[in-house]
Short mmCIF file of C-alpha atoms and ligand atoms in Angstrom, two decimals:
data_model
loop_
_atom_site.label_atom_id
_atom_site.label_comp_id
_atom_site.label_asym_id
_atom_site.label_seq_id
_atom_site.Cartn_x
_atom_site.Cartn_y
_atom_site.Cartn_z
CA UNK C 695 25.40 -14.18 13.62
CA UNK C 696 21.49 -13.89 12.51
CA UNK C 697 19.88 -17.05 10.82
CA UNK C 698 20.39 -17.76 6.89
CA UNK C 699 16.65 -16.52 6.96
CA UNK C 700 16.99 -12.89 8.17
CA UNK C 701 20.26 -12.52 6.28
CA UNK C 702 18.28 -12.65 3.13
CA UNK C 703 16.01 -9.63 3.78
CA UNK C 704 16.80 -6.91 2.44
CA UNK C 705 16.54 -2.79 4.03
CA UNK C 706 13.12 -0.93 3.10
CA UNK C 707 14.75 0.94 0.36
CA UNK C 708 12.03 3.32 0.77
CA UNK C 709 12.20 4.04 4.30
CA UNK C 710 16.33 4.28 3.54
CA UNK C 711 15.62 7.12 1.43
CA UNK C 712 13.57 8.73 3.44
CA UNK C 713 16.23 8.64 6.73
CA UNK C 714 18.47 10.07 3.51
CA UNK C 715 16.06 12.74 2.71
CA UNK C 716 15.63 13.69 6.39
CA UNK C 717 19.15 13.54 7.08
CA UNK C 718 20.34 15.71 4.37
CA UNK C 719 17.61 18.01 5.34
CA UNK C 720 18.38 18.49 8.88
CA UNK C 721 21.95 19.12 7.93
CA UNK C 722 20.65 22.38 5.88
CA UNK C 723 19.97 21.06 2.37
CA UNK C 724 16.76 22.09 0.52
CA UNK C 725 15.89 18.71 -0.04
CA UNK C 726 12.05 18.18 -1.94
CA UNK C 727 11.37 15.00 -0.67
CA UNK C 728 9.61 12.65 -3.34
CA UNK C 729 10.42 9.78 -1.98
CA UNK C 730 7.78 9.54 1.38
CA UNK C 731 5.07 7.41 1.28
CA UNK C 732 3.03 9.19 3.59
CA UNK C 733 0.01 11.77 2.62
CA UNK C 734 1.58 15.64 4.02
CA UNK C 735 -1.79 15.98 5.60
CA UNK C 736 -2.49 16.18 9.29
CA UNK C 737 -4.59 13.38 10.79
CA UNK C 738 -8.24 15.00 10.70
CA UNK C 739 -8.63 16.88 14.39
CA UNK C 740 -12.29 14.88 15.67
CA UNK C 741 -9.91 11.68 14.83
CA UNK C 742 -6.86 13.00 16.94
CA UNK C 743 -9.28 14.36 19.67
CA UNK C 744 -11.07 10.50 19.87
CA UNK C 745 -7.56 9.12 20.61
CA UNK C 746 -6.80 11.56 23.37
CA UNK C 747 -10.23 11.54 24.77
CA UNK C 748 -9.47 7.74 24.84
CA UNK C 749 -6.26 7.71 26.77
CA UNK C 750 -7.75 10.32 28.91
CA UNK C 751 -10.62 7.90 30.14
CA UNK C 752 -8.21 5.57 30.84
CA UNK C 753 -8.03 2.98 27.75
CA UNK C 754 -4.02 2.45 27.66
CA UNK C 755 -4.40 -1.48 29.00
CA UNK C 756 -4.57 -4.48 26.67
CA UNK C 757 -7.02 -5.18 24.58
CA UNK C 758 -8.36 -8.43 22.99
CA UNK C 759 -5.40 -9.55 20.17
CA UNK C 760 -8.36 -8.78 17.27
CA UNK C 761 -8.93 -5.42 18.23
CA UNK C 762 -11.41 -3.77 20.60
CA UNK C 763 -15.43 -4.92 19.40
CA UNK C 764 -16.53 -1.89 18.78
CA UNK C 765 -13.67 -1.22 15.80
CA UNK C 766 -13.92 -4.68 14.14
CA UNK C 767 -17.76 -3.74 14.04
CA UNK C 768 -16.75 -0.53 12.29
CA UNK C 769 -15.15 -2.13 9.74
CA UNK C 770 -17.42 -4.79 8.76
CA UNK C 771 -20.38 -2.45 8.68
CA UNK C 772 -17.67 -0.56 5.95
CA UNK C 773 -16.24 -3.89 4.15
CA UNK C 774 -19.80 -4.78 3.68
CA UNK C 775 -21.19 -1.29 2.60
CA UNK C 776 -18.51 -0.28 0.42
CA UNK C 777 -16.38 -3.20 -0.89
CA UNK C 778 -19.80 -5.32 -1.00
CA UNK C 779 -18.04 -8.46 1.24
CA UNK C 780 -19.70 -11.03 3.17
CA UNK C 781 -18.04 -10.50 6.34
CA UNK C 782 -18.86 -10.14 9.86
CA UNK C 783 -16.98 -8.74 13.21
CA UNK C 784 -15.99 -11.60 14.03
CA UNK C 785 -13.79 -12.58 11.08
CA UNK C 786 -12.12 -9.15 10.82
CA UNK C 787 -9.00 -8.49 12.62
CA UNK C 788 -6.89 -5.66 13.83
CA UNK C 789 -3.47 -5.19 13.33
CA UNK C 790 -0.56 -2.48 14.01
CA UNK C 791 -0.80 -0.99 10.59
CA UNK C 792 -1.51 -2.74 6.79
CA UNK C 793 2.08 -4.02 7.03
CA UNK C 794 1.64 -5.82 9.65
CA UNK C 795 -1.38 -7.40 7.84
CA UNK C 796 0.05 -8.08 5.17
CA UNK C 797 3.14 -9.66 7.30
CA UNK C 798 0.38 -12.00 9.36
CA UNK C 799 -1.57 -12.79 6.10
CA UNK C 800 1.38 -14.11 4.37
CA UNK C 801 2.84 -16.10 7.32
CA UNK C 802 -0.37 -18.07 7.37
CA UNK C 803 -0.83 -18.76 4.36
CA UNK C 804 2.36 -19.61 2.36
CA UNK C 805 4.64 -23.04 3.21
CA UNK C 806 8.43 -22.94 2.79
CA UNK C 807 9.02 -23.50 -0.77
CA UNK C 808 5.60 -22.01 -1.91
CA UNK C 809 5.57 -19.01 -4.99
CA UNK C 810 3.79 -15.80 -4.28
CA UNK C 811 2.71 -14.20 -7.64
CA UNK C 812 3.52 -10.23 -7.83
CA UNK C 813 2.09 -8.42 -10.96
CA UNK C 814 4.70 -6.17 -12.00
CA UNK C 815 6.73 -3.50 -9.94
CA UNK C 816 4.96 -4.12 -6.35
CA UNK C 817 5.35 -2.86 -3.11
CA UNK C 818 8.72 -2.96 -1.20
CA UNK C 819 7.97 -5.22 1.96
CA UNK C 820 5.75 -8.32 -0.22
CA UNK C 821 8.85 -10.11 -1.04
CA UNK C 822 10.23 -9.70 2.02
CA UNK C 823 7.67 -11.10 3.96
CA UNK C 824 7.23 -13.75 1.33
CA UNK C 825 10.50 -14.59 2.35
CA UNK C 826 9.97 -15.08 5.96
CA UNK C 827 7.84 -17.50 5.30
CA UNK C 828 10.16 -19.16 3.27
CA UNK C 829 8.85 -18.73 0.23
CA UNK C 830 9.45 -16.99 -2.96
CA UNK C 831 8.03 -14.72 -5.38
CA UNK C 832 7.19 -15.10 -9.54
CA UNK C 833 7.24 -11.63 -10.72
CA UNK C 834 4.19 -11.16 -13.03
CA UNK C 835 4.83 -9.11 -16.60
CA UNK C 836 2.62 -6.13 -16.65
CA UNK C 837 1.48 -3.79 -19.64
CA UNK C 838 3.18 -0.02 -20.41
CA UNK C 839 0.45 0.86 -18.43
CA UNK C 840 0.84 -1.88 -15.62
CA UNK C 841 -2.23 -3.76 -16.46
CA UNK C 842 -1.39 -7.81 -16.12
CA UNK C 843 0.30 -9.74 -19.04
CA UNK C 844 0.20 -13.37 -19.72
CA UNK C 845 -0.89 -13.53 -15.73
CA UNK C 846 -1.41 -17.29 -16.65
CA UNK C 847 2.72 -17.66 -17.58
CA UNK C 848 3.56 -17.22 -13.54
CA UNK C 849 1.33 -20.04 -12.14
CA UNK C 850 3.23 -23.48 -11.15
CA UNK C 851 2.88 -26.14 -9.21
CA UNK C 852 4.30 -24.25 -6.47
CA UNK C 853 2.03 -21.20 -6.65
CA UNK C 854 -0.03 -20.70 -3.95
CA UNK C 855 -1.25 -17.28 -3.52
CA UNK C 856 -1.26 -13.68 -6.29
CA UNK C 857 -1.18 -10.42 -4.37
CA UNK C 858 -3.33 -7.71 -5.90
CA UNK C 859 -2.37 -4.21 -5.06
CA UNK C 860 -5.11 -1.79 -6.74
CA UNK C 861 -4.64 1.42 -6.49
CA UNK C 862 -1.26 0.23 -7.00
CA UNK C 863 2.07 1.51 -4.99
CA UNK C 864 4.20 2.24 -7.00
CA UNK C 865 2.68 2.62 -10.49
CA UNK C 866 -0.48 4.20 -9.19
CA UNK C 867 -2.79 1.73 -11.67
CA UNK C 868 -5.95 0.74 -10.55
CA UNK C 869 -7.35 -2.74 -12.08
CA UNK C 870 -11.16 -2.53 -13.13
CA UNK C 871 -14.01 -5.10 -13.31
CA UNK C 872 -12.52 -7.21 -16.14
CA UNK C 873 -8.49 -7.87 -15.14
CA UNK C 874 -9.86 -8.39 -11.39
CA UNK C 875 -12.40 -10.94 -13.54
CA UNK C 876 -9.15 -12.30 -15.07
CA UNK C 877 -7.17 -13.04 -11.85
CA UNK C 878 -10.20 -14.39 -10.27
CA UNK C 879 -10.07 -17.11 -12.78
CA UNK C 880 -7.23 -17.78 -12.39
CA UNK C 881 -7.22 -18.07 -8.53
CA UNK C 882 -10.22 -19.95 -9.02
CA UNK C 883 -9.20 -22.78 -12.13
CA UNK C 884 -5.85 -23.10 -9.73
CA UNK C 885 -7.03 -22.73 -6.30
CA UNK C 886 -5.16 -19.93 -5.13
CA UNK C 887 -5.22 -17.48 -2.55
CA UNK C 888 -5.54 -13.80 -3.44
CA UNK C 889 -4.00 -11.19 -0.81
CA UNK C 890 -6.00 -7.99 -1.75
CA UNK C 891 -4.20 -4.99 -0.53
CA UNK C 892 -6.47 -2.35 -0.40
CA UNK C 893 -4.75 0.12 1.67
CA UNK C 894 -4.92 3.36 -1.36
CA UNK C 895 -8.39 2.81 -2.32
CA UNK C 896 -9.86 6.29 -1.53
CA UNK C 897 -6.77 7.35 -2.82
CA UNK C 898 -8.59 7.15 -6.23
CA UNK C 899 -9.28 9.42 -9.23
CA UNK C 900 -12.66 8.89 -11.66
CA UNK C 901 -12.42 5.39 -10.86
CA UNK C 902 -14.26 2.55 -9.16
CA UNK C 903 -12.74 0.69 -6.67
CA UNK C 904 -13.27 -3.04 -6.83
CA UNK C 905 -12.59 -5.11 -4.30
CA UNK C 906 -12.14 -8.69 -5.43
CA UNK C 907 -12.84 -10.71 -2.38
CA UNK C 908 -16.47 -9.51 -3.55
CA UNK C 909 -16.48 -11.40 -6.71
CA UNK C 910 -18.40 -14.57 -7.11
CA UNK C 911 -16.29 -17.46 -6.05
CA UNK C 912 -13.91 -15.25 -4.03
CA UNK C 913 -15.21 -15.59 -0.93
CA UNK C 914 -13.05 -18.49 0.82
CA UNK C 915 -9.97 -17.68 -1.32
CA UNK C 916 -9.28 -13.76 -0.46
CA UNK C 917 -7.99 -12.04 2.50
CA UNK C 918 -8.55 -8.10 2.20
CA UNK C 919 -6.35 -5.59 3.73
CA UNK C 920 -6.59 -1.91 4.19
CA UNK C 921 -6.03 0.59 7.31
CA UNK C 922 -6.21 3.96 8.07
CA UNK C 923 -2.52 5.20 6.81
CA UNK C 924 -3.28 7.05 3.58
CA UNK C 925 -6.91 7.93 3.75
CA UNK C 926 -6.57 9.71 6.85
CA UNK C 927 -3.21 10.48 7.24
CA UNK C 928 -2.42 8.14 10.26
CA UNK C 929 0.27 6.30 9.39
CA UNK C 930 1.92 7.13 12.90
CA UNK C 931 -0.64 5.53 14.20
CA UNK C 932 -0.14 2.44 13.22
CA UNK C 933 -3.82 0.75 12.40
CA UNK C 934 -5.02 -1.62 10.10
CA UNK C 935 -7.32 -4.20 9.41
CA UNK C 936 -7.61 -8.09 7.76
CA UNK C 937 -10.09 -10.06 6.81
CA UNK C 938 -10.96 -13.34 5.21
CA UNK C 939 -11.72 -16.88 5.56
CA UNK C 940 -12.33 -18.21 9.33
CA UNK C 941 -9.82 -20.48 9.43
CA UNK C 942 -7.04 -17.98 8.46
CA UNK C 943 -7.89 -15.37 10.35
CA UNK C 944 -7.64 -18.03 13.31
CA UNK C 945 -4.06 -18.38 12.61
CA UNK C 946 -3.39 -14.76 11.96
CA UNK C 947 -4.45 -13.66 15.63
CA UNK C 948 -2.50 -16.44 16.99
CA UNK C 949 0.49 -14.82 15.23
CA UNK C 950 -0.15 -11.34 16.33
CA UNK C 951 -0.86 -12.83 20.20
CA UNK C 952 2.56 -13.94 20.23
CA UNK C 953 4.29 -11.01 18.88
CA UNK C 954 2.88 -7.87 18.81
CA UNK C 955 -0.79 -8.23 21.41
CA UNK C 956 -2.85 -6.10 19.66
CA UNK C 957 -2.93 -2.93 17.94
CA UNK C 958 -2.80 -0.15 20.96
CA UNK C 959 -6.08 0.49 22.27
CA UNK C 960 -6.64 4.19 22.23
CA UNK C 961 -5.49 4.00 18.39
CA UNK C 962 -8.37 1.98 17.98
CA UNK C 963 -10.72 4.06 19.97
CA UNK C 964 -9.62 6.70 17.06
CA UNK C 965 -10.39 4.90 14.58
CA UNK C 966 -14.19 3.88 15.36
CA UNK C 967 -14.10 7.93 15.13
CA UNK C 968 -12.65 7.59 11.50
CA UNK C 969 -14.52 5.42 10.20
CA UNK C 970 -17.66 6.75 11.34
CA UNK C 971 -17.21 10.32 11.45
CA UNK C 972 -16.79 12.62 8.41
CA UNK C 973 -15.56 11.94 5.20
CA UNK C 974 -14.97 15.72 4.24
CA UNK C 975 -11.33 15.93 4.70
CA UNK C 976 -10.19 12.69 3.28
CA UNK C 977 -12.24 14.08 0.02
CA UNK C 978 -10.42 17.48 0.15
CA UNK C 979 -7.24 15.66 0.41
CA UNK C 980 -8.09 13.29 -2.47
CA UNK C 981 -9.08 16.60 -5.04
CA UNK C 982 -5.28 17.97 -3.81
CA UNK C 983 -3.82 14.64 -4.83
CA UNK C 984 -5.65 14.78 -8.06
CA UNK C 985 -4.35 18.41 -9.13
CA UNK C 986 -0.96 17.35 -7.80
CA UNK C 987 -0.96 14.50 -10.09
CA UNK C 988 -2.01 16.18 -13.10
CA UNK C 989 0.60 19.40 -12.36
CA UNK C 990 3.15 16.53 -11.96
CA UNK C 991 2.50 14.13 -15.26
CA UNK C 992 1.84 17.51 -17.58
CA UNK C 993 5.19 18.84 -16.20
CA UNK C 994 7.07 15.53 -16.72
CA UNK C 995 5.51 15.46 -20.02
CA UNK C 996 6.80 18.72 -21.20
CA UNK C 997 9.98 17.75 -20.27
CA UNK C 998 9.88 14.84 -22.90
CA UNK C 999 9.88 12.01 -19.83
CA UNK C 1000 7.04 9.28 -20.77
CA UNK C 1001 4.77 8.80 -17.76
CA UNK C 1002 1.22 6.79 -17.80
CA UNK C 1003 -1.37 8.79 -16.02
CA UNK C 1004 -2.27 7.07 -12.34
CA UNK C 1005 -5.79 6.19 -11.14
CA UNK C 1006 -4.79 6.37 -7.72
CA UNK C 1007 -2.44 6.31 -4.92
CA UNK C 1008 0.30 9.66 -4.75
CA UNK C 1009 2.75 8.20 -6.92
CA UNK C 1010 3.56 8.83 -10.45
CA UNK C 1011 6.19 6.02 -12.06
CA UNK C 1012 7.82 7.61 -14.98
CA UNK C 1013 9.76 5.60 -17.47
CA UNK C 1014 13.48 7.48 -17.44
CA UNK C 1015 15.05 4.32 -19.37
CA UNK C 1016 16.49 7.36 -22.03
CA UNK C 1017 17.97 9.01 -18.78
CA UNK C 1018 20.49 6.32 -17.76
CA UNK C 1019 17.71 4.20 -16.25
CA UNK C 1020 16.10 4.37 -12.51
CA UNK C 1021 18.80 3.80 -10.03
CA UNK C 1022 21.31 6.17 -12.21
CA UNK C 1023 18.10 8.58 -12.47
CA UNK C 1024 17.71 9.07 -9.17
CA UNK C 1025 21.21 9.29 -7.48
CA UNK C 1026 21.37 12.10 -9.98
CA UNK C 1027 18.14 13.63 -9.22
CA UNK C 1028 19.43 13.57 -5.50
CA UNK C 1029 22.82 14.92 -6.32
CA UNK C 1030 22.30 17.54 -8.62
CA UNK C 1031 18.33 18.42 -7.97
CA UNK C 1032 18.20 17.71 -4.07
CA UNK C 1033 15.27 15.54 -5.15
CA UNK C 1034 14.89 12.33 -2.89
CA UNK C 1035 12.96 9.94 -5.11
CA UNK C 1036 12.82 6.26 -4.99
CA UNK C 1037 14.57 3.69 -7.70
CA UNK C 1038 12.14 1.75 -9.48
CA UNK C 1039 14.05 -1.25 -9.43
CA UNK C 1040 13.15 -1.13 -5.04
CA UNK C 1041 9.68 -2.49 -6.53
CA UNK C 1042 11.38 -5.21 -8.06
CA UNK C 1043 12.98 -6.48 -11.41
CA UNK C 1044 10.23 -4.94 -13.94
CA UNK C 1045 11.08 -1.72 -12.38
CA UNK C 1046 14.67 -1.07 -13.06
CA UNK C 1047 13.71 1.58 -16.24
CA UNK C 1048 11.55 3.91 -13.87
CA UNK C 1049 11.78 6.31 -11.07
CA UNK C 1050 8.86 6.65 -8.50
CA UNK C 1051 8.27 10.27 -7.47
CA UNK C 1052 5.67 10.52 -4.41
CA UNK C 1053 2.96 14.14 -4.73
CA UNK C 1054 2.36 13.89 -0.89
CA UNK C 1055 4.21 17.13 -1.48
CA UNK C 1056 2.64 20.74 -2.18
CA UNK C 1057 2.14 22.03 -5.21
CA UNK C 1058 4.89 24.84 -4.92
CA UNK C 1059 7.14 22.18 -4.06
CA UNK C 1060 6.34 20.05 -7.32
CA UNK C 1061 6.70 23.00 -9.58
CA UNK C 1062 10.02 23.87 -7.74
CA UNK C 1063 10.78 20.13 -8.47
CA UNK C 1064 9.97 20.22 -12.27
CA UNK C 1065 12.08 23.55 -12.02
CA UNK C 1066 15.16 21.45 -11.29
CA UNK C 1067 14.45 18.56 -13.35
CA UNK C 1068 14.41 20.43 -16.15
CA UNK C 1069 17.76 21.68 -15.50
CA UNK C 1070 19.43 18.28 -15.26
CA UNK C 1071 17.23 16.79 -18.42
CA UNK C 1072 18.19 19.53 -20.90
C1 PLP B 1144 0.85 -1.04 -0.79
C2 PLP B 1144 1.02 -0.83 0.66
N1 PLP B 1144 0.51 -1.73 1.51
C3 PLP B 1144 0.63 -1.59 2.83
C4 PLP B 1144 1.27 -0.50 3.37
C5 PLP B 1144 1.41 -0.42 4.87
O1 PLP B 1144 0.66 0.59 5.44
P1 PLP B 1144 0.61 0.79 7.01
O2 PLP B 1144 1.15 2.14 7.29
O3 PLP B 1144 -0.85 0.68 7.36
O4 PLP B 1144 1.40 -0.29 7.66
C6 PLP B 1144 1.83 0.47 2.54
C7 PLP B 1144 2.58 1.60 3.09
O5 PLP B 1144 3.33 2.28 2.45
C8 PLP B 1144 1.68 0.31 1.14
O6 PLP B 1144 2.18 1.21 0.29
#
């Protein structure tokens, strides 16, 4: 019935889990959910009270496809304060959430029959939308602690774009100065595009965040995503942001003004608010991630379970290959630990030996968890 297409795109295994989780929850399990992707926070209260002050003045009509003027300012002023790019309001546009960034990006740029290079286990939906476009992806080998490998081996003929996803979901790694050096090269020797997917970096822990689109040589060849999911705890919401060379962003609003409009106004209005109000609680939530993290790697540790300590993001990506492996790892941690955790092998082919296990959790919760790990490891 659908088109050959659709047929090949697979279910969000994460968001699967997650219906899981909640079902079995609601039906009186004590379910620990590791398998969200969302922060447990609350979205800060001056960003909630911008939104409703919005709809309350009346701003629930359209606005223009790229967002509302005063937001794509916002972000600009922040791409070029923070992530040092050369952009301006007018190449920055607004989307319904990162994912729908990512989706627009990746329509414009790739041609049926194009590669997309992925470095390593990657996020769920890049393939996916790879394959809407027609396109497919080269799966990049990546260190034991999911730095780039042989980066060079994936390019072809074919390859048109590499997406960089630092702080990474799921492995939590965070690339510095001289592997973001290294792709650049690349990109640049082969004239690629880069998709940089930005969406976890305040989601970061002693290090820098780099973005690459600021790097000498970048500037026509990088589109940079982030929104306001993670760092302050909107993903309900539904806000993000793109931007990058003129004439791609031209065909990225055309896309969104035939599908989705625009992202909804008085979500916008909220986030002018988060952008330029303060940073206190996204800080606070960042030094709970941090002793979340640590709690969580120690405890895995102790239990003999190798696990490379993240930069960033709330995910930790242990390797359970000596526990049957990441699919048989977590049906087991489900069934016998009412853990919901996600497979590795959802993040593709390199990921089949690990399990991702998500710390937007509390730390009771995570101790509880360790509890019942230990019970099925030993
Ligand atoms: C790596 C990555 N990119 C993009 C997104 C999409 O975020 P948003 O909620 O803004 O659509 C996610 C969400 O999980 C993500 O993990």
């Amino acid at each position: 019935m659908v088109s050959s297409r659709m047929a090949s795109i697979h279910e969000s295994t994460t968001m699967k889990i997650s219906a899981t989780a909640k079902k079995l929850a609601a039906g009186g399990q004590d379910i620990i959910d590791m398998g969200v992707g969302e922060p447990d926070f609350d979205t800060p209260k001056h960003i909630v009270e911008a939104g409703c002050s919005s709809i309350r003045m009346g701003e629930t009509h359209y606005a223009p496809t790229a967002g509302i003027p005063e937001l794509r300012r916002a972000i600009a002023d922040k791409l070029v304060r923070e992530n040092l790019l050369h952009t301006t309001a007018d190449d920055v546009v607004v989307t319904p959430g990162a994912k729908m960034a990512v989706f627009a990006a990746m329509q414009a740029l790739l041609q049926e029959g194009d590669e997309c290079v992925l470095i390593g286990p990657s996020w769920v939906s890049y393939e996916p939308c790879a394959a809407f476009a027609g396109a497919s992806v080269a799966w990049g080998k990546v260190d034991d602690n999911f730095m780039p490998q042989d980066l060079a081996e994936n390019i072809s003929p074919k390859t048109r774009l590499i997406i960089v996803n630092s702080p990474s979901n799921p492995t939590g790694s965070v690339f510095d100065r001289k592997v973001l050096e290294e792709i650049r090269d690349l990109a640049v020797d082969h004239n690629l595009f880069v998709i940089s997917d930005e969406i976890y970096e305040k989601i970061i822990y002693d290090r820098e965040h780099i973005s690459i689109g600021s790097m000498p040589g970048m500037e026509d060849k990088t589109v940079t995503i982030n929104g306001f999911s993670k760092a302050y705890a909107m993903t309900g919401w539904r806000l993000g942001y793109l931007t990058g060379p003129k004439e791609v962003m031209k065909w990225v609003t055309r896309l969104l003004s035939h599908s989705v409009s625009q992202a909804t106004t008085f979500v916008q209005r909220a986030g002018v608010v988060a952008l330029q109000g303060p940073q206190g609680e996204v800080a606070s939530m960042v030094t709970e991630f941090r002793a979340r993290r640590d709690m969580l790697v120690a405890g895995l540790k102790d239990l003999g379970i190798p696990c490379s300590v993240p930069g960033g993001a709330f995910y930790v990506f242990p390797d359970v290959s000596c526990l049957g492996g990441g699919d048989a790892f977590t049906d087991k941690l489900l069934k016998d630990a009412l853990i919901a955790a996600t497979p590795g092998s959802a993040f593709g082919p390199g990921g089949a030996n690990y399990v991702r296990l998500s710390y937007a959790t509390s730390q009771s919760r995570i101790k509880q968890a360790l509890q019942r790990i230990e019970k099925i490891v030993k």
